[in-house]
XYZ file of C-alpha atoms in Angstrom:
696
model
C 82.329 113.457 73.327
C 83.363 116.679 74.891
C 85.911 118.864 75.124
C 86.847 121.426 78.286
C 87.127 125.263 77.467
C 90.498 126.067 76.482
C 92.059 128.374 79.238
C 92.705 130.682 76.171
C 88.935 130.864 76.082
C 88.660 131.963 79.755
C 91.287 134.645 79.506
C 91.977 137.185 76.462
C 95.658 137.424 76.076
C 95.587 140.975 74.788
C 97.353 142.123 72.242
C 101.005 141.486 71.343
C 103.918 141.044 73.645
C 105.617 138.189 76.140
C 102.713 137.340 78.435
C 101.977 134.944 80.928
C 98.547 133.653 82.626
C 98.320 131.341 85.242
C 95.724 128.832 85.954
C 96.484 127.116 89.165
C 97.902 123.606 89.235
C 98.287 122.407 92.342
C 96.021 125.470 93.714
C 92.868 127.433 93.256
C 92.735 127.954 89.895
C 90.343 130.958 88.070
C 88.369 128.603 86.444
C 86.331 126.597 89.077
C 84.303 123.620 86.992
C 85.488 122.316 83.866
C 82.577 123.199 80.920
C 82.060 120.442 78.105
C 81.795 122.587 74.376
C 82.301 120.033 71.283
C 84.104 116.929 70.471
C 87.991 116.526 69.437
C 88.381 117.889 65.986
C 90.343 115.998 63.689
C 89.762 113.691 60.592
C 86.873 112.048 58.777
C 87.027 108.778 60.947
C 84.489 109.568 64.167
C 86.769 107.450 66.763
C 83.445 106.281 68.138
C 82.740 104.498 65.228
C 86.411 102.789 65.669
C 85.822 99.010 67.450
C 88.218 98.882 70.122
C 89.982 96.300 71.799
C 89.750 93.604 68.878
C 93.677 93.824 68.121
C 96.153 92.337 70.319
C 98.879 94.523 71.564
C 101.828 94.843 69.618
C 104.928 93.871 71.522
C 108.178 95.437 69.646
C 110.600 93.098 68.734
C 114.594 93.608 69.215
C 116.452 95.763 66.733
C 119.023 93.556 65.460
C 122.474 94.470 65.351
C 124.604 94.624 62.110
C 127.568 93.322 63.956
C 130.588 94.260 66.075
C 133.063 97.029 66.074
C 136.298 96.584 67.774
C 137.633 100.186 68.905
C 140.834 99.862 70.457
C 140.044 97.206 74.182
C 136.474 97.979 73.885
C 133.886 96.330 71.549
C 131.050 98.206 70.561
C 127.460 97.509 69.452
C 126.823 98.207 65.688
C 123.591 98.694 63.734
C 122.131 100.154 60.122
C 118.718 101.749 60.563
C 116.830 103.587 57.870
C 113.718 105.703 57.896
C 111.431 104.961 55.363
C 108.013 105.239 54.301
C 105.536 102.347 54.202
C 101.814 100.966 55.145
C 100.492 99.659 58.091
C 97.023 98.357 59.790
C 96.686 101.215 62.393
C 93.312 101.469 62.762
C 91.621 97.652 62.774
C 91.328 94.955 60.281
C 88.486 96.298 57.676
C 90.023 99.755 57.738
C 92.002 101.087 55.272
C 95.894 100.866 55.920
C 97.961 103.885 57.139
C 101.029 105.420 55.319
C 103.769 106.172 57.929
C 107.466 106.293 58.170
C 109.254 104.137 60.681
C 112.565 103.105 61.519
C 114.123 99.612 60.855
C 117.413 97.502 60.655
C 118.549 97.105 56.871
C 121.797 94.877 57.849
C 121.206 91.953 60.481
C 124.574 89.916 61.652
C 122.223 87.241 62.147
C 120.028 85.327 59.921
C 117.079 85.347 62.085
C 117.626 89.095 62.666
C 114.189 90.951 61.596
C 114.887 93.571 59.078
C 111.315 94.897 59.076
C 109.977 98.549 59.324
C 107.395 99.665 62.098
C 105.992 102.208 63.475
C 106.984 102.633 66.741
C 110.071 100.795 65.517
C 112.002 97.968 67.357
C 113.390 98.101 70.668
C 117.542 98.394 70.350
C 119.101 96.862 73.504
C 121.818 98.018 74.794
C 124.314 97.367 77.471
C 125.407 99.700 80.185
C 129.390 100.631 79.573
C 128.810 98.846 76.085
C 128.888 101.632 73.174
C 126.322 101.638 70.350
C 126.814 102.920 67.211
C 124.213 103.178 64.358
C 124.342 104.492 60.877
C 120.744 106.480 60.419
C 119.969 106.175 57.123
C 117.126 108.980 55.555
C 115.728 106.627 53.034
C 112.572 108.628 52.644
C 112.714 108.073 48.561
C 110.439 106.829 46.396
C 112.227 103.034 45.398
C 115.941 102.026 45.617
C 116.345 102.237 41.968
C 114.669 105.191 40.824
C 116.005 106.906 44.084
C 113.279 110.112 43.950
C 112.641 111.936 47.347
C 109.573 111.439 48.854
C 107.783 114.926 50.072
C 106.414 114.586 53.723
C 102.903 113.029 54.436
C 101.724 116.260 56.432
C 101.688 120.066 55.851
C 105.209 121.480 56.490
C 104.742 125.508 57.851
C 108.064 127.164 55.564
C 107.272 129.902 57.966
C 108.764 128.863 60.906
C 112.274 128.758 61.957
C 113.091 125.473 60.268
C 115.659 123.378 58.188
C 114.318 125.480 55.226
C 116.218 123.296 52.597
C 115.323 125.225 49.614
C 117.575 128.559 51.156
C 120.858 126.530 50.118
C 123.562 126.500 52.123
C 123.486 130.907 52.902
C 119.960 130.211 53.973
C 119.086 126.784 55.783
C 118.234 126.456 59.665
C 116.479 130.105 59.183
C 113.370 131.776 59.520
C 112.578 132.913 55.217
C 110.641 135.495 54.431
C 108.061 135.664 52.182
C 106.267 138.589 49.641
C 102.907 136.563 50.034
C 101.765 133.691 52.662
C 103.253 130.224 51.325
C 101.686 127.594 50.777
C 103.220 123.996 52.485
C 106.714 122.778 51.794
C 106.654 119.416 49.448
C 110.604 118.689 48.996
C 112.398 116.592 50.128
C 112.624 115.612 54.454
C 115.406 116.498 56.436
C 116.087 113.783 59.624
C 118.214 113.819 62.291
C 117.777 111.366 64.991
C 118.235 111.853 68.861
C 118.087 109.396 71.328
C 116.157 110.940 73.739
C 117.885 110.442 77.471
C 121.521 109.298 76.091
C 123.717 110.488 78.911
C 127.495 111.881 78.020
C 126.811 111.432 74.232
C 128.910 113.608 72.582
C 127.261 116.434 70.719
C 128.341 114.932 67.445
C 125.918 111.759 67.957
C 122.681 113.763 70.153
C 120.831 114.205 67.036
C 121.299 118.268 67.198
C 118.184 119.876 65.143
C 120.665 121.974 62.443
C 122.804 118.147 62.023
C 119.929 117.144 59.738
C 120.445 115.871 56.060
C 118.236 114.832 52.747
C 118.034 111.044 51.628
C 120.297 110.550 48.778
C 117.949 111.446 45.942
C 118.739 111.986 42.492
C 116.255 114.786 42.007
C 116.972 117.263 44.708
C 117.540 120.673 43.285
C 120.769 121.621 42.857
C 120.021 125.541 44.798
C 118.894 123.055 47.651
C 121.290 122.545 51.043
C 121.709 119.010 51.518
C 122.747 119.186 54.980
C 122.010 121.121 57.916
C 124.906 123.638 59.244
C 126.454 121.877 61.790
C 126.682 118.549 59.748
C 130.094 119.024 58.308
C 131.351 119.683 61.525
C 129.657 116.965 63.320
C 130.813 114.710 60.723
C 134.256 115.820 61.325
C 134.194 115.221 64.770
C 132.506 111.979 64.405
C 135.726 111.000 62.188
C 138.381 112.037 64.752
C 136.149 110.902 67.527
C 135.561 107.103 66.678
C 136.909 106.902 63.038
C 133.200 107.219 61.592
C 132.646 107.971 57.551
C 129.354 110.244 57.083
C 128.121 110.053 53.145
C 124.720 111.242 51.599
C 121.768 110.460 53.151
C 123.284 109.244 56.453
C 125.112 109.991 59.460
C 127.094 107.832 62.436
C 126.154 108.457 65.871
C 127.713 106.744 68.892
C 125.878 106.221 72.724
C 128.526 105.609 75.275
C 125.537 104.358 76.768
C 126.754 106.144 80.592
C 123.195 105.893 82.258
C 122.128 104.214 84.732
C 120.256 100.687 83.097
C 116.948 103.135 82.202
C 114.186 102.906 79.317
C 115.298 105.956 76.973
C 113.868 106.193 73.537
C 114.772 107.525 69.699
C 112.862 109.821 67.690
C 113.463 112.549 65.231
C 114.630 115.942 65.820
C 114.750 117.654 62.580
C 114.790 121.236 63.384
C 110.888 123.074 62.935
C 109.943 119.722 61.999
C 109.485 117.545 65.071
C 106.083 117.389 65.467
C 105.837 116.738 61.713
C 108.410 113.933 61.415
C 107.418 111.980 64.931
C 104.256 112.184 63.911
C 104.384 110.876 61.089
C 105.635 107.369 62.948
C 109.253 107.402 63.510
C 110.283 106.537 67.143
C 110.892 103.756 69.160
C 112.250 102.438 72.756
C 115.958 102.509 73.598
C 116.566 100.108 76.472
C 120.039 99.947 78.834
C 120.315 97.246 80.655
C 123.017 95.652 83.259
C 125.869 97.671 85.559
C 126.008 98.552 89.244
C 122.151 99.951 88.596
C 120.839 97.166 86.888
C 118.344 94.682 87.606
C 120.985 92.270 89.131
C 121.588 95.107 91.659
C 117.825 94.728 93.101
C 117.426 93.043 96.027
C 114.815 91.017 97.943
C 114.127 93.109 101.327
C 112.981 89.718 103.050
C 115.949 87.653 102.241
C 118.734 90.214 101.264
C 119.338 88.383 98.369
C 118.616 89.010 94.467
C 114.989 90.220 93.509
C 112.776 88.759 90.661
C 111.045 90.967 88.404
C 108.941 90.506 85.932
C 110.473 88.599 82.677
C 111.125 87.603 80.216
C 110.958 90.593 77.917
C 111.664 90.462 73.711
C 115.401 89.275 72.690
C 117.122 89.820 69.627
C 116.280 86.613 67.222
C 112.985 85.536 68.855
C 110.962 84.544 66.239
C 108.132 86.755 65.267
C 105.490 86.679 66.075
C 106.793 85.036 69.137
C 106.555 81.856 70.729
C 106.981 83.197 74.006
C 105.524 84.843 76.774
C 106.785 88.288 77.626
C 105.690 89.703 81.052
C 107.798 92.592 80.794
C 106.234 94.526 77.677
C 107.130 98.478 76.779
C 104.153 100.412 75.999
C 104.319 103.671 73.780
C 101.243 105.399 74.095
C 100.287 108.467 71.086
C 97.698 110.261 69.705
C 96.647 110.295 66.179
C 93.821 111.070 63.882
C 92.897 109.479 60.406
C 91.135 110.566 57.311
C 88.250 108.338 55.980
C 90.836 106.610 53.555
C 93.160 105.709 56.435
C 95.916 108.257 55.588
C 96.723 110.228 59.132
C 94.946 113.625 59.861
C 97.401 117.005 60.850
C 95.683 119.845 60.704
C 97.064 121.772 57.077
C 95.932 125.231 58.649
C 95.766 128.128 61.601
C 91.664 127.972 60.740
C 91.581 124.640 62.749
C 92.963 125.639 66.094
C 89.853 125.573 68.169
C 91.447 128.640 70.990
C 92.036 130.982 67.682
C 90.512 129.422 64.401
C 92.641 132.697 62.977
C 91.054 132.403 59.009
C 93.994 135.064 58.395
C 95.602 137.435 56.612
C 99.084 135.301 57.457
C 102.610 136.284 57.618
C 104.113 138.400 56.036
C 101.481 140.326 56.333
C 100.622 139.112 59.932
C 102.352 137.538 62.987
C 100.756 134.370 62.176
C 101.678 131.360 60.973
C 99.426 129.796 58.309
C 99.852 125.971 58.743
C 101.555 125.617 62.143
C 99.241 125.107 65.383
C 99.867 126.070 69.353
C 98.822 122.649 69.843
C 97.454 119.518 68.436
C 95.198 116.641 70.044
C 94.572 113.382 68.360
C 90.968 111.665 69.244
C 92.701 108.025 68.665
C 94.710 106.691 71.504
C 97.595 104.688 69.643
C 99.481 102.117 71.596
C 102.321 100.251 70.026
C 101.124 101.631 66.746
C 97.292 99.966 66.783
C 94.699 101.748 68.057
C 93.306 100.494 71.359
C 94.471 97.156 71.266
C 94.384 94.432 73.860
C 96.844 92.407 75.947
C 96.227 89.119 77.385
C 97.601 88.980 81.063
C 97.507 86.274 83.249
C 97.057 86.449 87.239
C 100.320 87.773 88.236
C 102.925 90.607 88.049
C 103.815 91.814 84.915
C 106.591 95.010 84.219
C 105.076 97.419 81.972
C 107.288 100.100 80.341
C 105.279 103.344 79.934
C 106.064 106.497 77.235
C 103.878 109.129 76.935
C 104.479 109.549 73.338
C 101.466 112.591 72.207
C 101.992 115.130 70.495
C 101.063 117.657 73.197
C 98.786 115.570 75.359
C 99.560 115.022 79.186
C 97.980 111.828 80.031
C 96.944 110.491 83.364
C 96.482 106.722 83.594
C 93.843 105.337 85.118
C 93.718 101.791 86.647
C 90.322 101.915 88.886
C 88.617 100.360 86.240
C 90.685 97.280 87.218
C 89.398 95.431 90.731
C 91.648 94.415 92.754
C 94.853 95.445 90.659
C 98.057 96.758 92.732
C 100.399 98.910 90.892
C 103.538 100.122 91.768
C 106.056 102.154 90.064
C 109.758 101.340 90.306
C 111.507 103.577 87.782
C 111.097 106.453 85.557
C 113.604 108.220 82.784
C 116.915 107.805 84.654
C 116.295 104.398 85.747
C 115.435 103.261 89.157
C 113.644 105.599 91.621
C 115.445 105.470 94.896
C 112.535 103.482 96.238
C 109.377 101.792 94.999
C 106.131 104.038 94.712
C 102.753 102.810 95.561
C 100.552 104.317 92.824
C 97.767 102.407 93.952
C 97.356 104.560 96.993
C 97.988 107.752 95.046
C 94.632 107.222 93.652
C 95.801 104.527 91.403
C 96.098 106.686 88.812
C 99.819 107.863 86.572
C 100.140 111.352 85.798
C 102.834 111.377 82.727
C 103.981 114.511 80.710
C 105.457 114.198 76.997
C 108.119 112.201 76.840
C 108.417 110.844 80.243
C 108.441 107.212 80.859
C 107.392 105.349 83.589
C 108.794 101.328 84.847
C 106.151 100.093 86.458
C 105.084 96.581 88.273
C 101.465 95.706 87.383
C 100.167 92.897 89.618
C 96.867 91.355 88.564
C 97.323 88.291 90.722
C 94.114 90.018 92.779
C 92.309 90.897 89.296
C 88.987 88.381 88.823
C 89.433 86.816 85.667
C 87.759 88.916 82.611
C 88.349 92.062 80.165
C 89.345 95.805 81.922
C 90.221 98.800 80.740
C 93.211 100.793 81.268
C 91.725 104.892 81.204
C 92.693 108.397 81.174
C 91.763 110.861 83.013
C 93.933 113.695 81.296
C 92.363 116.201 79.763
C 91.664 117.012 76.080
C 93.359 120.014 76.055
C 96.450 121.520 77.534
C 96.980 120.546 80.702
C 97.531 122.909 83.946
C 97.657 120.674 86.929
C 94.411 119.796 89.187
C 92.119 117.248 89.933
C 90.411 115.546 86.794
C 86.560 116.431 86.786
C 87.432 119.325 89.301
C 89.387 121.278 87.797
C 89.236 120.257 83.888
C 87.155 117.860 82.180
C 88.645 114.490 81.421
C 89.572 112.715 78.171
C 86.377 111.676 76.293
C 85.427 108.723 77.977
C 84.347 107.040 74.611
C 88.181 107.541 72.941
C 90.762 109.083 74.179
C 90.170 108.463 77.971
C 90.752 104.832 76.992
C 93.930 103.500 76.495
C 94.310 99.683 75.966
C 92.185 96.812 77.368
C 93.661 93.745 79.772
C 92.400 90.449 79.010
C 92.969 88.439 82.835
C 93.516 85.038 82.112
C 94.486 82.612 84.877
C 98.153 82.148 85.556
C 99.693 79.439 83.863
C 102.178 78.769 86.685
C 103.187 80.203 90.340
C 104.340 83.426 90.199
C 107.840 84.186 90.953
C 108.476 87.125 91.192
C 109.216 89.813 94.245
C 106.385 91.922 95.516
C 107.363 95.439 94.950
C 106.973 96.639 98.422
C 109.689 94.475 98.908
C 112.138 95.747 96.104
C 114.917 97.602 97.811
C 116.157 99.652 94.320
C 119.755 100.623 93.671
C 120.778 103.736 95.581
C 121.435 107.055 93.565
C 124.386 108.725 94.030
C 123.727 112.097 94.738
C 124.736 115.100 93.000
C 126.951 117.640 94.318
C 126.105 121.019 95.456
C 125.481 123.333 92.954
C 128.071 126.194 92.105
C 125.614 128.309 90.107
C 122.030 128.715 89.665
C 120.635 130.268 86.232
C 117.242 131.570 86.277
C 115.187 130.975 83.050
C 111.512 131.725 81.818
C 108.841 129.633 80.063
C 106.520 132.269 77.720
C 104.567 132.815 75.340
C 104.077 135.394 72.476
C 100.757 136.549 71.729
C 99.694 137.804 68.965
C 99.347 141.188 67.947
C 96.643 140.477 65.653
C 94.057 137.791 66.571
C 95.440 137.865 70.820
C 96.130 134.144 70.427
C 99.710 132.385 70.530
C 101.993 133.691 67.564
C 104.906 131.393 69.408
C 106.102 129.658 72.373
C 109.180 131.009 73.999
C 111.790 130.460 76.370
C 113.820 133.138 78.177
C 116.332 134.265 81.166
C 115.323 136.012 83.952
C 117.553 138.740 85.447
C 118.328 139.530 89.102
C 115.812 141.966 89.428
C 113.008 139.182 88.299
C 112.302 140.454 84.562
C 112.077 137.911 81.836
C 113.499 138.401 78.604
C 112.380 136.268 75.833
C 115.195 134.667 73.621
C 115.065 132.908 69.888
C 116.363 129.935 68.642
C 119.113 131.946 66.629
C 120.143 133.969 69.847
C 123.341 133.332 71.402
C 124.041 130.814 73.427
C 122.850 132.179 77.411
C 123.476 128.967 79.248
C 126.779 127.443 79.318
C 128.255 125.928 82.571
C 131.645 125.046 82.344
C 132.780 121.357 82.049
C 132.109 119.289 85.281
C 129.952 122.159 86.935
C 126.680 121.589 89.148
C 124.072 123.738 88.370
C 120.537 124.295 89.607
C 118.216 125.822 87.088
C 115.049 127.396 88.050
C 112.398 127.332 85.428
C 109.777 129.866 86.143
C 106.570 128.880 83.653
C 104.599 132.446 82.928
C 102.279 130.511 80.454
C 98.926 129.496 81.248
C 99.813 125.683 80.189
C 102.215 123.053 82.281
C 105.477 122.290 79.889
C 107.514 118.939 79.794
C 110.952 120.891 79.827
C 113.731 117.949 78.769
C 117.369 118.856 78.836
C 119.312 116.987 76.444
C 122.598 115.429 77.719
C 122.338 114.963 81.193
C 119.950 113.761 83.759
C 118.909 115.629 86.789
C 117.411 115.867 90.217
C 114.353 117.461 90.882
C 114.577 119.655 94.051
C 111.237 121.290 94.737
C 108.527 124.126 93.317
C 107.437 127.109 94.413
C 104.557 129.383 93.516
C 104.555 132.592 91.914
C 102.858 135.946 93.167
C 99.927 136.570 90.710
C 98.129 139.802 89.937
C 94.830 139.518 91.286
C 93.095 141.260 88.644
C 94.809 139.407 85.427
C 95.810 136.221 87.402
C 99.121 136.415 85.568
C 102.492 136.353 87.734
C 103.714 139.881 88.359
C 107.006 140.999 86.927
C 109.276 141.478 88.650
C 108.624 137.554 89.521
C 108.091 137.283 93.230
C 107.529 134.361 95.405
C 104.846 133.297 97.365
C 107.241 131.296 99.852
C 104.973 128.126 99.665
C 107.592 125.771 98.825
C 106.962 121.993 98.267
C 109.553 119.043 97.355
C 109.101 116.784 94.594
C 106.095 114.233 93.729
C 107.013 110.941 94.846
C 107.804 109.591 91.997
C 110.116 111.922 91.057
C 112.403 110.321 93.671
C 114.954 109.180 90.690
C 116.754 110.866 88.098
C 114.704 112.483 84.982
C 115.608 113.777 81.915
C 112.168 115.245 81.628
C 110.027 117.335 83.984
C 106.899 119.110 84.332
C 106.610 122.823 84.896
C 103.459 124.113 86.219
C 101.867 127.268 84.991
C 102.285 129.904 87.727
C 105.312 128.267 89.443
C 109.033 128.042 89.352
C 110.177 124.102 88.894
C 113.820 123.613 90.038
C 116.377 121.186 89.039
C 119.836 120.544 89.701
C 122.465 118.993 86.808
C 125.750 118.397 86.715
C 127.678 118.737 83.385
C 130.139 116.496 82.172
C 130.637 116.536 78.526
C 132.011 119.299 76.232
C 129.932 120.574 73.230
C 126.441 122.255 71.962
C 122.921 120.683 72.716
C 119.397 122.082 73.233
C 116.795 122.276 76.388
C 113.673 122.351 75.376
C 109.746 121.709 75.490
C 108.488 118.492 74.841
C 104.935 119.316 73.511
C 106.531 118.897 70.030
C 104.196 121.915 68.611
C 105.811 124.362 70.952
C 109.361 122.963 70.315
C 109.277 123.062 66.948
C 108.559 127.170 66.908
C 110.603 128.872 69.290
C 110.408 126.996 72.395
C 113.921 125.227 71.979
C 117.066 127.164 72.734
C 120.944 125.804 72.304
C 123.302 125.664 75.243
C 126.618 125.083 75.820
C 129.096 122.762 77.880
C 132.518 124.366 78.279
C 134.193 126.416 75.631
C 133.189 127.062 72.359
C 134.630 124.662 69.972
C 137.317 125.586 67.061
C 135.612 125.696 63.942
C 132.132 125.347 64.942
C 129.640 127.074 63.083
C 129.436 130.807 63.946
C 132.592 130.796 65.903
C 135.325 133.250 65.024
C 137.956 132.129 63.332
């Protein structure tokens, strides 16, 4: 196994301050050739010793509804879903089971509904325009009888700006101070669920990071805060908006499903703990179907008639294991590491971080947190909850809905080891693209940033019968753009360079689906002309002691081109009016690419432009200057998105329309970055009466 030198090993960040470094994204970088150095660290199970392609791919079943609710003249689909702890066979049979967390239904209106918890969890199937209401329960207790809280499976760093239940109501949601470097937090776990990509959702239902809540456990210390700063404010809003009642250990959120038909997903979003809570398991697909931009609106250009897309997908109340053959399959790709007892490995010390293994001292003596690592790359690939599974496919077309659910890892899916395959992307986060994109003509590779989704038709018609591996040539290190094998070393071909195996067999029947080149996708309504442009910065705060990263940060860029870092706790600086359309210019002054996610909206990717670099340091000069080298969005970005890749040394421009008032967030979806200051609140419209921090 090999791992590329990090950019931080080539260029030392000078101590102190907020600095940015550039290694060419689509351009010539400071490092011409990738250098292999060492195995991917993490855990005591060697990934090369784990059998691959012996476990069938789990196709997530559909989450059962608890019932229907009438809200005025409208029907609302209702769910009751808890997050719980359980054991799951993630590694192949013969290895120990792994203790994980996952979501699952606790109530079903149908006797056939699956009341099971899994990681990833069952798929919520929604209809465009029909609201979904979910009672999200924090079930992280030891049993329904004793109801003692469970501690985290992973080491929680209490020196970050995090939920901080021990701080009580006055100290919650802060960065606490310590007289000496603390050990990991072992108390009850805060959770709050975010449906990633939900458009038009009220802020009370968005999973705001400070609206977390602890389980309804019997042994929570009296001095602990049991809810986040915004929980009670949002509880009152939910009651007024749709008559929901919240209580100890749960919240009730409602999603209007204003999205175009699309692949979105749900996961935990607690302040300063997202990286850990999601790594423990809780996440799942949320697929919105129907409406004016759904499958029924796709046409076959040969005949002007409705096209036929690959299907079926799983349906609610299907048998499990299923007696159906599915031709539409959601595929969640994640990376993990494991200990010899099967438990999840995640770093317990900053000494683990390969680029800056700082041995201490830590906070409060220095500015370095004792546990937090700036990035983490698991050395096993997990797909739909199993390491390196296989999927039997016929010689016909399949629809695969890919999700990059990794921690810090950019994926470059490589279909080149599948002879005769043809791959077309038809959708991304915001639904169908404007036009299908032939991935096979794009080197048969598909770049996926963290949290990005790709709705893809994979045509196995001309693939010979046999077994073929879907590869990954993204790096085992932070990604800065460029070409695998030229600008960076691809993932280890014996482990993280493999995703899953397709076992191709003869087709059981003629393929009735429309070839992708003949698909006419539903038109995308253009956004209004922007009335305001915001200039935003992606920054990295270098430690004054080690020179390595102390925090990843967001900030603003003033009219003169100077950047200013902003912490999570600082007042809102992004405050569009309700109904406004804006252009956000995201200036990346760091060494790495960042997948930037804006809650509440979808947006258009407009352009990217290079920044002038200092010829000595390779950093963007400040005040910021533009090179004038402008390019449009990538072909697979021709639809609406909720997450966009911002490359180092560039400005990325997106256009957004803000329709729903409230308090939301924007952040990097490298979850280690998000948890340590690379997230900021933003507000649509005026301050709300009674909101936390508002003047009375």
